[in-house]
């Protein structure tokens, strides 16, 4: 269960070893302000699940979603070359851009790459389907999954709730997603990483592709040795994953993503609920620890909450104040 978290093994074109800055004893925490690694797209399949979908979502949008044009429209009306590299380039050049058309990047090839990026020995979700089992007849499964996602027929299944012991004697709840949910989540994470890896700060290391705890320790060591440090703050957000606000999660993602179908996918995963001992429970807050998409959601949330004052001013028309418990 400790290794049930589906951390992507998707290849990146940048060096995944120790940070070059840290190796040269120049801390990333002080130098890097964004990531410039290029992402290699991943492809993978998905499953049907929960009864959560919008009433009008069944209407096929095959032309818009599957027939890909040579150019990708953005909210500003500009055009750019198709492909994930084009998304990353636009996100880097236009920091305020909100992307209106992203789901068409979720192709059968990307679903296939996503499938092979998953942990093959991970515990199954509520569907009981294991990686090796799904690989049988993989291409037909992926084509079907791709069609369901793009026509709005895809349903997210609830996460299977399991517990692992914590060092203080308490238990940490984990959510084990169904295999097809993992596949679609991995594909969506690959697409959104093109945007958010440009936005995230250089001193952020948690659950990011091409980064590791060792690099964070390198940067911390260099910072302590090279800078005048009088104190070190060790902080933890209590129950962060379990108490994350769904409303503010969607608002924060909308800061860069205006594709309604992509947003609906994320909302489906947030609202899919949990299954424990055969009993389904609704989830009004939180995102499952162990889900493929949860680390990215958490990083987006924390990235924008770090500028909470600015966000409170921007959202002054709302009666809700963002809170992290």
PDB file of C-alpha atoms in Angstrom:
ATOM      1  CA  UNK A   1       0.000   0.000   0.000  1.00  0.00           C
ATOM      2  CA  UNK A   2       2.908   2.360   0.626  1.00  0.00           C
ATOM      3  CA  UNK A   3       3.800   2.153  -3.062  1.00  0.00           C
ATOM      4  CA  UNK A   4       0.261   2.375  -4.351  1.00  0.00           C
ATOM      5  CA  UNK A   5       0.648   6.017  -5.372  1.00  0.00           C
ATOM      6  CA  UNK A   6       0.783   6.060  -9.141  1.00  0.00           C
ATOM      7  CA  UNK A   7       3.691   8.417  -9.712  1.00  0.00           C
ATOM      8  CA  UNK A   8       4.273   8.778 -13.419  1.00  0.00           C
ATOM      9  CA  UNK A   9       7.285   7.177 -15.015  1.00  0.00           C
ATOM     10  CA  UNK A  10       6.752   9.180 -18.178  1.00  0.00           C
ATOM     11  CA  UNK A  11      10.083  10.029 -19.826  1.00  0.00           C
ATOM     12  CA  UNK A  12      11.237  13.637 -19.858  1.00  0.00           C
ATOM     13  CA  UNK A  13      13.822  15.074 -22.154  1.00  0.00           C
ATOM     14  CA  UNK A  14      15.624  16.926 -19.397  1.00  0.00           C
ATOM     15  CA  UNK A  15      18.129  15.416 -16.955  1.00  0.00           C
ATOM     16  CA  UNK A  16      16.354  13.535 -14.182  1.00  0.00           C
ATOM     17  CA  UNK A  17      19.419  13.135 -12.000  1.00  0.00           C
ATOM     18  CA  UNK A  18      20.758  15.498  -9.397  1.00  0.00           C
ATOM     19  CA  UNK A  19      20.140  19.116 -10.187  1.00  0.00           C
ATOM     20  CA  UNK A  20      23.036  20.593 -12.139  1.00  0.00           C
ATOM     21  CA  UNK A  21      22.758  23.748 -10.075  1.00  0.00           C
ATOM     22  CA  UNK A  22      22.982  21.760  -6.876  1.00  0.00           C
ATOM     23  CA  UNK A  23      25.887  19.693  -8.160  1.00  0.00           C
ATOM     24  CA  UNK A  24      27.734  22.935  -8.849  1.00  0.00           C
ATOM     25  CA  UNK A  25      26.758  24.008  -5.315  1.00  0.00           C
ATOM     26  CA  UNK A  26      24.462  26.770  -6.588  1.00  0.00           C
ATOM     27  CA  UNK A  27      21.100  26.126  -5.005  1.00  0.00           C
ATOM     28  CA  UNK A  28      18.076  25.774  -7.283  1.00  0.00           C
ATOM     29  CA  UNK A  29      16.007  27.266  -4.503  1.00  0.00           C
ATOM     30  CA  UNK A  30      17.639  30.631  -5.117  1.00  0.00           C
ATOM     31  CA  UNK A  31      18.179  30.501  -8.869  1.00  0.00           C
ATOM     32  CA  UNK A  32      15.457  28.661 -10.766  1.00  0.00           C
ATOM     33  CA  UNK A  33      12.110  30.380 -11.074  1.00  0.00           C
ATOM     34  CA  UNK A  34      10.533  28.009 -13.613  1.00  0.00           C
ATOM     35  CA  UNK A  35      11.085  24.688 -15.330  1.00  0.00           C
ATOM     36  CA  UNK A  36      12.211  24.374 -18.913  1.00  0.00           C
ATOM     37  CA  UNK A  37      12.209  20.600 -19.341  1.00  0.00           C
ATOM     38  CA  UNK A  38      10.344  19.409 -22.417  1.00  0.00           C
ATOM     39  CA  UNK A  39       7.619  16.844 -21.847  1.00  0.00           C
ATOM     40  CA  UNK A  40       7.268  13.676 -23.889  1.00  0.00           C
ATOM     41  CA  UNK A  41       3.556  12.900 -24.348  1.00  0.00           C
ATOM     42  CA  UNK A  42       2.191   9.720 -22.776  1.00  0.00           C
ATOM     43  CA  UNK A  43      -0.742   7.613 -23.960  1.00  0.00           C
ATOM     44  CA  UNK A  44      -3.138   5.451 -21.924  1.00  0.00           C
ATOM     45  CA  UNK A  45      -6.639   3.848 -21.515  1.00  0.00           C
ATOM     46  CA  UNK A  46      -9.530   4.390 -19.099  1.00  0.00           C
ATOM     47  CA  UNK A  47     -12.643   2.802 -17.511  1.00  0.00           C
ATOM     48  CA  UNK A  48     -16.260   3.708 -16.800  1.00  0.00           C
ATOM     49  CA  UNK A  49     -17.428   4.400 -13.342  1.00  0.00           C
ATOM     50  CA  UNK A  50     -19.540   6.753 -11.247  1.00  0.00           C
ATOM     51  CA  UNK A  51     -22.910   8.231 -12.132  1.00  0.00           C
ATOM     52  CA  UNK A  52     -21.458  11.738 -12.287  1.00  0.00           C
ATOM     53  CA  UNK A  53     -21.912  13.593 -15.557  1.00  0.00           C
ATOM     54  CA  UNK A  54     -23.651  16.677 -16.800  1.00  0.00           C
ATOM     55  CA  UNK A  55     -27.013  16.235 -18.492  1.00  0.00           C
ATOM     56  CA  UNK A  56     -25.893  17.644 -21.809  1.00  0.00           C
ATOM     57  CA  UNK A  57     -22.491  16.011 -21.838  1.00  0.00           C
ATOM     58  CA  UNK A  58     -23.691  12.941 -23.735  1.00  0.00           C
ATOM     59  CA  UNK A  59     -23.996  15.057 -26.857  1.00  0.00           C
ATOM     60  CA  UNK A  60     -21.215  13.975 -29.138  1.00  0.00           C
ATOM     61  CA  UNK A  61     -18.557  16.565 -29.828  1.00  0.00           C
ATOM     62  CA  UNK A  62     -16.478  14.305 -31.998  1.00  0.00           C
ATOM     63  CA  UNK A  63     -15.704  16.925 -34.610  1.00  0.00           C
ATOM     64  CA  UNK A  64     -14.292  19.370 -32.082  1.00  0.00           C
ATOM     65  CA  UNK A  65     -12.528  16.773 -29.937  1.00  0.00           C
ATOM     66  CA  UNK A  66     -11.150  14.244 -32.368  1.00  0.00           C
ATOM     67  CA  UNK A  67     -10.749  15.963 -35.711  1.00  0.00           C
ATOM     68  CA  UNK A  68      -7.627  17.902 -34.909  1.00  0.00           C
ATOM     69  CA  UNK A  69      -6.805  21.085 -36.744  1.00  0.00           C
ATOM     70  CA  UNK A  70      -3.294  22.162 -37.548  1.00  0.00           C
ATOM     71  CA  UNK A  71      -3.524  25.066 -35.153  1.00  0.00           C
ATOM     72  CA  UNK A  72      -4.610  25.244 -31.503  1.00  0.00           C
ATOM     73  CA  UNK A  73      -6.893  28.155 -30.544  1.00  0.00           C
ATOM     74  CA  UNK A  74      -6.411  29.983 -27.277  1.00  0.00           C
ATOM     75  CA  UNK A  75      -8.680  32.451 -25.514  1.00  0.00           C
ATOM     76  CA  UNK A  76      -6.801  35.415 -26.903  1.00  0.00           C
ATOM     77  CA  UNK A  77      -7.661  34.341 -30.439  1.00  0.00           C
ATOM     78  CA  UNK A  78      -4.015  33.721 -31.361  1.00  0.00           C
ATOM     79  CA  UNK A  79      -3.075  30.573 -33.218  1.00  0.00           C
ATOM     80  CA  UNK A  80      -0.138  28.317 -32.598  1.00  0.00           C
ATOM     81  CA  UNK A  81       1.227  25.057 -33.945  1.00  0.00           C
ATOM     82  CA  UNK A  82      -0.576  21.946 -32.787  1.00  0.00           C
ATOM     83  CA  UNK A  83       0.942  19.560 -30.244  1.00  0.00           C
ATOM     84  CA  UNK A  84       1.949  19.578 -26.625  1.00  0.00           C
ATOM     85  CA  UNK A  85       5.145  21.438 -27.441  1.00  0.00           C
ATOM     86  CA  UNK A  86       2.956  24.217 -28.805  1.00  0.00           C
ATOM     87  CA  UNK A  87       0.942  24.269 -25.583  1.00  0.00           C
ATOM     88  CA  UNK A  88       4.130  24.558 -23.543  1.00  0.00           C
ATOM     89  CA  UNK A  89       5.505  27.281 -25.791  1.00  0.00           C
ATOM     90  CA  UNK A  90       2.301  29.316 -25.555  1.00  0.00           C
ATOM     91  CA  UNK A  91       2.133  28.842 -21.774  1.00  0.00           C
ATOM     92  CA  UNK A  92       5.704  30.096 -21.441  1.00  0.00           C
ATOM     93  CA  UNK A  93       5.269  33.103 -23.701  1.00  0.00           C
ATOM     94  CA  UNK A  94       1.819  34.163 -22.469  1.00  0.00           C
ATOM     95  CA  UNK A  95       1.600  33.820 -18.703  1.00  0.00           C
ATOM     96  CA  UNK A  96      -2.005  34.987 -18.573  1.00  0.00           C
ATOM     97  CA  UNK A  97      -3.230  32.711 -21.366  1.00  0.00           C
ATOM     98  CA  UNK A  98      -6.284  30.545 -20.638  1.00  0.00           C
ATOM     99  CA  UNK A  99      -6.384  27.508 -22.884  1.00  0.00           C
ATOM    100  CA  UNK A 100      -9.795  26.847 -24.402  1.00  0.00           C
ATOM    101  CA  UNK A 101      -9.006  23.673 -26.359  1.00  0.00           C
ATOM    102  CA  UNK A 102      -6.899  21.016 -24.643  1.00  0.00           C
ATOM    103  CA  UNK A 103      -8.870  17.780 -24.641  1.00  0.00           C
ATOM    104  CA  UNK A 104      -8.164  17.016 -28.305  1.00  0.00           C
ATOM    105  CA  UNK A 105      -4.565  16.328 -27.221  1.00  0.00           C
ATOM    106  CA  UNK A 106      -5.905  13.317 -25.309  1.00  0.00           C
ATOM    107  CA  UNK A 107      -5.367  10.827 -28.106  1.00  0.00           C
ATOM    108  CA  UNK A 108      -5.230   7.041 -28.262  1.00  0.00           C
ATOM    109  CA  UNK A 109      -1.444   7.305 -28.448  1.00  0.00           C
ATOM    110  CA  UNK A 110      -1.357   9.419 -25.313  1.00  0.00           C
ATOM    111  CA  UNK A 111      -3.620   6.941 -23.520  1.00  0.00           C
ATOM    112  CA  UNK A 112      -1.311   4.111 -24.539  1.00  0.00           C
ATOM    113  CA  UNK A 113       1.767   5.919 -23.227  1.00  0.00           C
ATOM    114  CA  UNK A 114      -0.126   6.679 -20.015  1.00  0.00           C
ATOM    115  CA  UNK A 115      -1.023   3.017 -19.546  1.00  0.00           C
ATOM    116  CA  UNK A 116       2.612   1.960 -19.809  1.00  0.00           C
ATOM    117  CA  UNK A 117       3.670   4.737 -17.431  1.00  0.00           C
ATOM    118  CA  UNK A 118       1.590   3.254 -14.589  1.00  0.00           C
ATOM    119  CA  UNK A 119       2.882   0.997 -11.846  1.00  0.00           C
ATOM    120  CA  UNK A 120       2.231  -2.513 -13.110  1.00  0.00           C
ATOM    121  CA  UNK A 121       1.972  -4.160  -9.691  1.00  0.00           C
ATOM    122  CA  UNK A 122      -0.274  -1.565  -8.067  1.00  0.00           C
ATOM    123  CA  UNK A 123      -3.347  -2.715  -6.163  1.00  0.00           C
ATOM    124  CA  UNK A 124      -6.594  -2.679  -8.173  1.00  0.00           C
ATOM    125  CA  UNK A 125      -9.428  -0.235  -7.601  1.00  0.00           C
ATOM    126  CA  UNK A 126     -13.133  -0.947  -7.209  1.00  0.00           C
ATOM    127  CA  UNK A 127     -13.234  -2.472 -10.705  1.00  0.00           C
ATOM    128  CA  UNK A 128     -10.781  -5.180  -9.653  1.00  0.00           C
ATOM    129  CA  UNK A 129      -8.926  -4.829 -12.971  1.00  0.00           C
ATOM    130  CA  UNK A 130      -5.135  -5.248 -12.866  1.00  0.00           C
ATOM    131  CA  UNK A 131      -2.588  -3.877 -15.303  1.00  0.00           C
ATOM    132  CA  UNK A 132      -1.719  -7.243 -16.883  1.00  0.00           C
ATOM    133  CA  UNK A 133      -5.390  -8.034 -17.397  1.00  0.00           C
ATOM    134  CA  UNK A 134      -6.093  -4.728 -19.137  1.00  0.00           C
ATOM    135  CA  UNK A 135      -3.129  -5.178 -21.459  1.00  0.00           C
ATOM    136  CA  UNK A 136      -4.968  -8.063 -23.124  1.00  0.00           C
ATOM    137  CA  UNK A 137      -6.780  -6.495 -26.048  1.00  0.00           C
ATOM    138  CA  UNK A 138      -5.247  -3.139 -25.138  1.00  0.00           C
ATOM    139  CA  UNK A 139      -5.746  -1.363 -28.461  1.00  0.00           C
ATOM    140  CA  UNK A 140      -9.481  -2.048 -28.639  1.00  0.00           C
ATOM    141  CA  UNK A 141      -9.841  -0.998 -24.990  1.00  0.00           C
ATOM    142  CA  UNK A 142      -8.005   2.266 -25.630  1.00  0.00           C
ATOM    143  CA  UNK A 143     -10.023   3.117 -28.729  1.00  0.00           C
ATOM    144  CA  UNK A 144     -13.223   2.551 -26.736  1.00  0.00           C
ATOM    145  CA  UNK A 145     -11.942   4.581 -23.802  1.00  0.00           C
ATOM    146  CA  UNK A 146     -10.869   7.417 -26.083  1.00  0.00           C
ATOM    147  CA  UNK A 147     -14.322   7.520 -27.673  1.00  0.00           C
ATOM    148  CA  UNK A 148     -16.073   7.566 -24.286  1.00  0.00           C
ATOM    149  CA  UNK A 149     -13.924  10.422 -22.998  1.00  0.00           C
ATOM    150  CA  UNK A 150     -14.496  12.564 -26.075  1.00  0.00           C
ATOM    151  CA  UNK A 151     -18.229  12.035 -26.352  1.00  0.00           C
ATOM    152  CA  UNK A 152     -18.794  12.606 -22.623  1.00  0.00           C
ATOM    153  CA  UNK A 153     -19.760   9.000 -21.808  1.00  0.00           C
ATOM    154  CA  UNK A 154     -16.768   8.368 -19.538  1.00  0.00           C
ATOM    155  CA  UNK A 155     -17.674   7.925 -15.855  1.00  0.00           C
ATOM    156  CA  UNK A 156     -15.203   8.150 -12.997  1.00  0.00           C
ATOM    157  CA  UNK A 157     -15.398   5.270 -10.545  1.00  0.00           C
ATOM    158  CA  UNK A 158     -15.111   5.844  -6.778  1.00  0.00           C
ATOM    159  CA  UNK A 159     -11.725   5.289  -5.174  1.00  0.00           C
ATOM    160  CA  UNK A 160     -11.253   2.203  -3.038  1.00  0.00           C
ATOM    161  CA  UNK A 161     -10.372   3.386   0.468  1.00  0.00           C
ATOM    162  CA  UNK A 162      -7.419   1.704   2.193  1.00  0.00           C
ATOM    163  CA  UNK A 163      -5.341   2.750   5.184  1.00  0.00           C
ATOM    164  CA  UNK A 164      -1.621   2.709   5.905  1.00  0.00           C
ATOM    165  CA  UNK A 165      -0.066   3.307   9.337  1.00  0.00           C
ATOM    166  CA  UNK A 166       1.593   6.649  10.120  1.00  0.00           C
ATOM    167  CA  UNK A 167       4.635   7.127  12.326  1.00  0.00           C
ATOM    168  CA  UNK A 168       2.510   8.692  15.080  1.00  0.00           C
ATOM    169  CA  UNK A 169       0.256   5.649  15.313  1.00  0.00           C
ATOM    170  CA  UNK A 170      -2.596   7.085  13.289  1.00  0.00           C
ATOM    171  CA  UNK A 171      -3.656   5.796   9.890  1.00  0.00           C
ATOM    172  CA  UNK A 172      -3.398   7.610   6.578  1.00  0.00           C
ATOM    173  CA  UNK A 173      -6.312   7.095   4.151  1.00  0.00           C
ATOM    174  CA  UNK A 174      -5.374   6.320   0.559  1.00  0.00           C
ATOM    175  CA  UNK A 175      -7.658   6.203  -2.449  1.00  0.00           C
ATOM    176  CA  UNK A 176      -6.984   3.440  -4.987  1.00  0.00           C
ATOM    177  CA  UNK A 177      -8.427   4.471  -8.347  1.00  0.00           C
ATOM    178  CA  UNK A 178      -9.808   2.128 -10.995  1.00  0.00           C
ATOM    179  CA  UNK A 179      -7.315   1.337 -13.747  1.00  0.00           C
ATOM    180  CA  UNK A 180      -9.066   3.297 -16.491  1.00  0.00           C
ATOM    181  CA  UNK A 181      -9.323   6.309 -14.180  1.00  0.00           C
ATOM    182  CA  UNK A 182      -5.571   6.092 -13.643  1.00  0.00           C
ATOM    183  CA  UNK A 183      -4.977   6.003 -17.386  1.00  0.00           C
ATOM    184  CA  UNK A 184      -7.118   9.039 -18.178  1.00  0.00           C
ATOM    185  CA  UNK A 185      -5.716  10.932 -15.189  1.00  0.00           C
ATOM    186  CA  UNK A 186      -2.162  10.246 -16.358  1.00  0.00           C
ATOM    187  CA  UNK A 187      -2.998  11.540 -19.833  1.00  0.00           C
ATOM    188  CA  UNK A 188      -4.598  14.698 -18.425  1.00  0.00           C
ATOM    189  CA  UNK A 189      -1.616  15.282 -16.119  1.00  0.00           C
ATOM    190  CA  UNK A 190       0.723  15.003 -19.125  1.00  0.00           C
ATOM    191  CA  UNK A 191      -1.267  17.663 -20.978  1.00  0.00           C
ATOM    192  CA  UNK A 192      -1.592  20.035 -18.027  1.00  0.00           C
ATOM    193  CA  UNK A 193       2.079  19.651 -17.122  1.00  0.00           C
ATOM    194  CA  UNK A 194       2.900  21.522 -20.330  1.00  0.00           C
ATOM    195  CA  UNK A 195       1.263  24.571 -18.740  1.00  0.00           C
ATOM    196  CA  UNK A 196       2.029  24.218 -15.059  1.00  0.00           C
ATOM    197  CA  UNK A 197       5.665  23.153 -15.347  1.00  0.00           C
ATOM    198  CA  UNK A 198       6.210  26.571 -16.915  1.00  0.00           C
ATOM    199  CA  UNK A 199       4.367  28.293 -14.074  1.00  0.00           C
ATOM    200  CA  UNK A 200       5.695  26.475 -11.010  1.00  0.00           C
ATOM    201  CA  UNK A 201       8.588  27.988  -9.076  1.00  0.00           C
ATOM    202  CA  UNK A 202      12.106  26.608  -9.079  1.00  0.00           C
ATOM    203  CA  UNK A 203      12.053  25.979  -5.341  1.00  0.00           C
ATOM    204  CA  UNK A 204       9.105  23.604  -5.705  1.00  0.00           C
ATOM    205  CA  UNK A 205      10.160  19.948  -5.793  1.00  0.00           C
ATOM    206  CA  UNK A 206       7.216  17.845  -4.596  1.00  0.00           C
ATOM    207  CA  UNK A 207       5.699  15.376  -7.083  1.00  0.00           C
ATOM    208  CA  UNK A 208       7.084  17.085 -10.160  1.00  0.00           C
ATOM    209  CA  UNK A 209       8.520  15.297 -13.220  1.00  0.00           C
ATOM    210  CA  UNK A 210      12.296  15.312 -13.369  1.00  0.00           C
ATOM    211  CA  UNK A 211      12.573  16.393  -9.707  1.00  0.00           C
ATOM    212  CA  UNK A 212      13.252  14.453  -6.556  1.00  0.00           C
ATOM    213  CA  UNK A 213      13.607  14.848  -2.770  1.00  0.00           C
ATOM    214  CA  UNK A 214      17.361  14.490  -3.209  1.00  0.00           C
ATOM    215  CA  UNK A 215      17.447  17.629  -5.343  1.00  0.00           C
ATOM    216  CA  UNK A 216      15.452  19.474  -2.709  1.00  0.00           C
ATOM    217  CA  UNK A 217      17.948  18.365  -0.055  1.00  0.00           C
ATOM    218  CA  UNK A 218      20.835  19.494  -2.286  1.00  0.00           C
ATOM    219  CA  UNK A 219      19.296  22.943  -2.642  1.00  0.00           C
ATOM    220  CA  UNK A 220      18.564  23.148   1.076  1.00  0.00           C
ATOM    221  CA  UNK A 221      22.128  22.140   1.939  1.00  0.00           C
ATOM    222  CA  UNK A 222      23.609  24.743  -0.378  1.00  0.00           C
ATOM    223  CA  UNK A 223      21.239  27.417   0.923  1.00  0.00           C
ATOM    224  CA  UNK A 224      22.189  26.724   4.534  1.00  0.00           C
ATOM    225  CA  UNK A 225      25.903  26.618   3.754  1.00  0.00           C
ATOM    226  CA  UNK A 226      26.028  29.656   1.487  1.00  0.00           C
ATOM    227  CA  UNK A 227      23.454  31.944   3.069  1.00  0.00           C
ATOM    228  CA  UNK A 228      23.236  33.485   6.513  1.00  0.00           C
ATOM    229  CA  UNK A 229      20.626  31.236   8.113  1.00  0.00           C
ATOM    230  CA  UNK A 230      19.468  31.861  11.673  1.00  0.00           C
ATOM    231  CA  UNK A 231      16.494  29.518  11.790  1.00  0.00           C
ATOM    232  CA  UNK A 232      14.747  26.799   9.768  1.00  0.00           C
ATOM    233  CA  UNK A 233      10.961  26.443   9.679  1.00  0.00           C
ATOM    234  CA  UNK A 234       9.522  22.938   9.353  1.00  0.00           C
ATOM    235  CA  UNK A 235       5.799  23.211   8.592  1.00  0.00           C
ATOM    236  CA  UNK A 236       3.070  20.778   7.669  1.00  0.00           C
ATOM    237  CA  UNK A 237      -0.482  21.407   6.445  1.00  0.00           C
ATOM    238  CA  UNK A 238      -2.783  19.254   8.522  1.00  0.00           C
ATOM    239  CA  UNK A 239      -4.973  16.940   6.450  1.00  0.00           C
ATOM    240  CA  UNK A 240      -4.337  18.916   3.268  1.00  0.00           C
ATOM    241  CA  UNK A 241      -5.412  16.298   0.725  1.00  0.00           C
ATOM    242  CA  UNK A 242      -8.482  15.377   2.780  1.00  0.00           C
ATOM    243  CA  UNK A 243      -9.702  18.965   3.221  1.00  0.00           C
ATOM    244  CA  UNK A 244      -8.824  20.606  -0.076  1.00  0.00           C
ATOM    245  CA  UNK A 245     -11.708  22.790  -1.286  1.00  0.00           C
ATOM    246  CA  UNK A 246     -13.302  21.575  -4.521  1.00  0.00           C
ATOM    247  CA  UNK A 247     -14.649  25.044  -5.276  1.00  0.00           C
ATOM    248  CA  UNK A 248     -11.262  26.711  -5.006  1.00  0.00           C
ATOM    249  CA  UNK A 249      -9.522  23.853  -6.793  1.00  0.00           C
ATOM    250  CA  UNK A 250     -11.664  24.470  -9.871  1.00  0.00           C
ATOM    251  CA  UNK A 251     -11.230  28.256  -9.613  1.00  0.00           C
ATOM    252  CA  UNK A 252      -7.461  27.895  -9.436  1.00  0.00           C
ATOM    253  CA  UNK A 253      -7.320  25.550 -12.417  1.00  0.00           C
ATOM    254  CA  UNK A 254      -9.571  27.919 -14.371  1.00  0.00           C
ATOM    255  CA  UNK A 255      -6.851  30.523 -13.959  1.00  0.00           C
ATOM    256  CA  UNK A 256      -5.099  28.758 -16.880  1.00  0.00           C
ATOM    257  CA  UNK A 257      -7.594  26.201 -18.228  1.00  0.00           C
ATOM    258  CA  UNK A 258     -10.800  27.315 -19.953  1.00  0.00           C
ATOM    259  CA  UNK A 259     -11.559  24.011 -21.693  1.00  0.00           C
ATOM    260  CA  UNK A 260     -14.897  23.050 -20.107  1.00  0.00           C
ATOM    261  CA  UNK A 261     -14.525  19.369 -20.971  1.00  0.00           C
ATOM    262  CA  UNK A 262     -11.147  19.197 -19.287  1.00  0.00           C
ATOM    263  CA  UNK A 263     -12.569  20.912 -16.222  1.00  0.00           C
ATOM    264  CA  UNK A 264     -15.494  18.475 -16.134  1.00  0.00           C
ATOM    265  CA  UNK A 265     -13.071  15.538 -16.088  1.00  0.00           C
ATOM    266  CA  UNK A 266     -11.323  16.971 -13.036  1.00  0.00           C
ATOM    267  CA  UNK A 267     -14.661  17.630 -11.329  1.00  0.00           C
ATOM    268  CA  UNK A 268     -15.735  14.042 -11.986  1.00  0.00           C
ATOM    269  CA  UNK A 269     -12.647  12.724 -10.197  1.00  0.00           C
ATOM    270  CA  UNK A 270     -13.154  15.092  -7.283  1.00  0.00           C
ATOM    271  CA  UNK A 271     -16.817  14.072  -6.915  1.00  0.00           C
ATOM    272  CA  UNK A 272     -16.461  10.345  -7.636  1.00  0.00           C
ATOM    273  CA  UNK A 273     -16.598   9.474  -3.938  1.00  0.00           C
ATOM    274  CA  UNK A 274     -14.933   6.613  -2.066  1.00  0.00           C
ATOM    275  CA  UNK A 275     -15.867   2.987  -1.551  1.00  0.00           C
ATOM    276  CA  UNK A 276     -15.044   1.415   1.806  1.00  0.00           C
ATOM    277  CA  UNK A 277     -16.192  -2.092   2.738  1.00  0.00           C
ATOM    278  CA  UNK A 278     -18.587  -1.982  -0.190  1.00  0.00           C
ATOM    279  CA  UNK A 279     -20.231   1.265   0.930  1.00  0.00           C
ATOM    280  CA  UNK A 280     -20.050   4.366  -1.283  1.00  0.00           C
ATOM    281  CA  UNK A 281     -19.544   7.748   0.374  1.00  0.00           C
ATOM    282  CA  UNK A 282     -19.852  11.168  -1.214  1.00  0.00           C
ATOM    283  CA  UNK A 283     -16.796  13.443  -1.296  1.00  0.00           C
ATOM    284  CA  UNK A 284     -17.512  17.156  -0.888  1.00  0.00           C
ATOM    285  CA  UNK A 285     -13.933  18.124  -0.063  1.00  0.00           C
ATOM    286  CA  UNK A 286     -10.509  16.662  -0.664  1.00  0.00           C
ATOM    287  CA  UNK A 287      -8.775  14.692  -3.403  1.00  0.00           C
ATOM    288  CA  UNK A 288      -7.709  11.055  -2.880  1.00  0.00           C
ATOM    289  CA  UNK A 289      -4.143  10.485  -1.759  1.00  0.00           C
ATOM    290  CA  UNK A 290      -2.813   7.945  -4.209  1.00  0.00           C
ATOM    291  CA  UNK A 291      -4.680   9.209  -7.278  1.00  0.00           C
ATOM    292  CA  UNK A 292      -2.520  10.058 -10.292  1.00  0.00           C
ATOM    293  CA  UNK A 293      -4.023  13.521 -10.684  1.00  0.00           C
ATOM    294  CA  UNK A 294      -3.944  14.497  -6.980  1.00  0.00           C
ATOM    295  CA  UNK A 295      -0.288  15.667  -6.771  1.00  0.00           C
ATOM    296  CA  UNK A 296      -0.776  18.054  -9.699  1.00  0.00           C
ATOM    297  CA  UNK A 297      -4.032  19.372  -8.230  1.00  0.00           C
ATOM    298  CA  UNK A 298      -2.289  19.911  -4.887  1.00  0.00           C
ATOM    299  CA  UNK A 299       0.645  21.726  -6.511  1.00  0.00           C
ATOM    300  CA  UNK A 300      -1.653  24.030  -8.495  1.00  0.00           C
ATOM    301  CA  UNK A 301      -3.637  24.778  -5.325  1.00  0.00           C
ATOM    302  CA  UNK A 302      -0.553  25.569  -3.259  1.00  0.00           C
ATOM    303  CA  UNK A 303       1.109  27.520  -6.061  1.00  0.00           C
ATOM    304  CA  UNK A 304      -1.807  29.947  -6.299  1.00  0.00           C
ATOM    305  CA  UNK A 305      -2.456  29.999  -2.557  1.00  0.00           C
ATOM    306  CA  UNK A 306       1.098  31.268  -2.107  1.00  0.00           C
ATOM    307  CA  UNK A 307      -0.234  34.494  -3.597  1.00  0.00           C
ATOM    308  CA  UNK A 308      -3.401  34.396  -1.485  1.00  0.00           C
ATOM    309  CA  UNK A 309      -3.515  38.181  -1.044  1.00  0.00           C
ATOM    310  CA  UNK A 310      -3.501  38.755  -4.778  1.00  0.00           C
ATOM    311  CA  UNK A 311      -6.122  36.069  -5.243  1.00  0.00           C
ATOM    312  CA  UNK A 312      -8.359  37.528  -2.569  1.00  0.00           C
ATOM    313  CA  UNK A 313      -8.284  40.839  -4.389  1.00  0.00           C
ATOM    314  CA  UNK A 314      -8.943  39.143  -7.732  1.00  0.00           C
ATOM    315  CA  UNK A 315     -11.821  37.188  -6.226  1.00  0.00           C
ATOM    316  CA  UNK A 316     -13.198  40.084  -4.203  1.00  0.00           C
ATOM    317  CA  UNK A 317     -16.580  39.609  -5.871  1.00  0.00           C
ATOM    318  CA  UNK A 318     -16.876  36.170  -4.239  1.00  0.00           C
ATOM    319  CA  UNK A 319     -18.170  35.666  -0.719  1.00  0.00           C
ATOM    320  CA  UNK A 320     -15.844  32.696  -0.212  1.00  0.00           C
ATOM    321  CA  UNK A 321     -12.366  33.111   1.296  1.00  0.00           C
ATOM    322  CA  UNK A 322      -9.895  30.333   0.419  1.00  0.00           C
ATOM    323  CA  UNK A 323      -8.707  28.334   3.408  1.00  0.00           C
ATOM    324  CA  UNK A 324      -6.222  25.486   3.764  1.00  0.00           C
ATOM    325  CA  UNK A 325      -6.817  23.341   6.833  1.00  0.00           C
TER     326      UNK A 325
END
